[in-house]
Amino acid sequence: MSIDPSSIPNFGGSQPQPQGAGPAGPVVPDQDLVKQLLEQMELKYVVDDEGDLAAPWEEFRTYFMFRGEDDQQVFSVRTFYDRPHPVTDKSKILDAIDDWNRRTLWPKVYTHVHEEGDGPPTVRLIGEAQMLIGMGVNLEHFVSSTVSWVRASIEFDKWLVEQFGLEPGDEKPEDV
């Protein structure tokens, strides 16, 4: 299976050259397809200890995960935002992400209280979008959704920086 590069929005790099049309019918995406897409988007990625793909940025990591089996298999794009927020700010954070979740389709963002060794607990944010893929999906839909989800994850980080006056992180992936 190959991705038509002309269907991939440009993230600022050069547009890849066409490599032929993809399959005509539904496909069941896999990790190799996502790797190909990330390479064509010129995004660096790693495979973690659990076998999931991750694209690391300075202030967050976006994971591309496959869960479930057969016709119930799900593709999930989950972004873990690394900025720690004081637990005392949780109410303010919840108000802000409720506003985001009302106004946008993805990623849907939620909080997680994170405990780090001897330090005080902090609030971390996680964004997520999912697609049921077990019965197959249109390749163009899969590509455009994945690209949109990555862009929206980046946009959420920029939006959060603006909302809370935080220090912006690097907008490009870290060197891996």
XYZ file of C-alpha atoms in Angstrom, residues 15 17-18 100 146 166 170:
7
model
C 6.263 18.076 -1.178
C 6.980 13.204 -5.502
C 4.046 10.926 -6.451
C -11.295 23.853 23.585
C -4.081 11.489 10.702
C 3.431 29.907 28.865
C 9.904 24.321 19.616
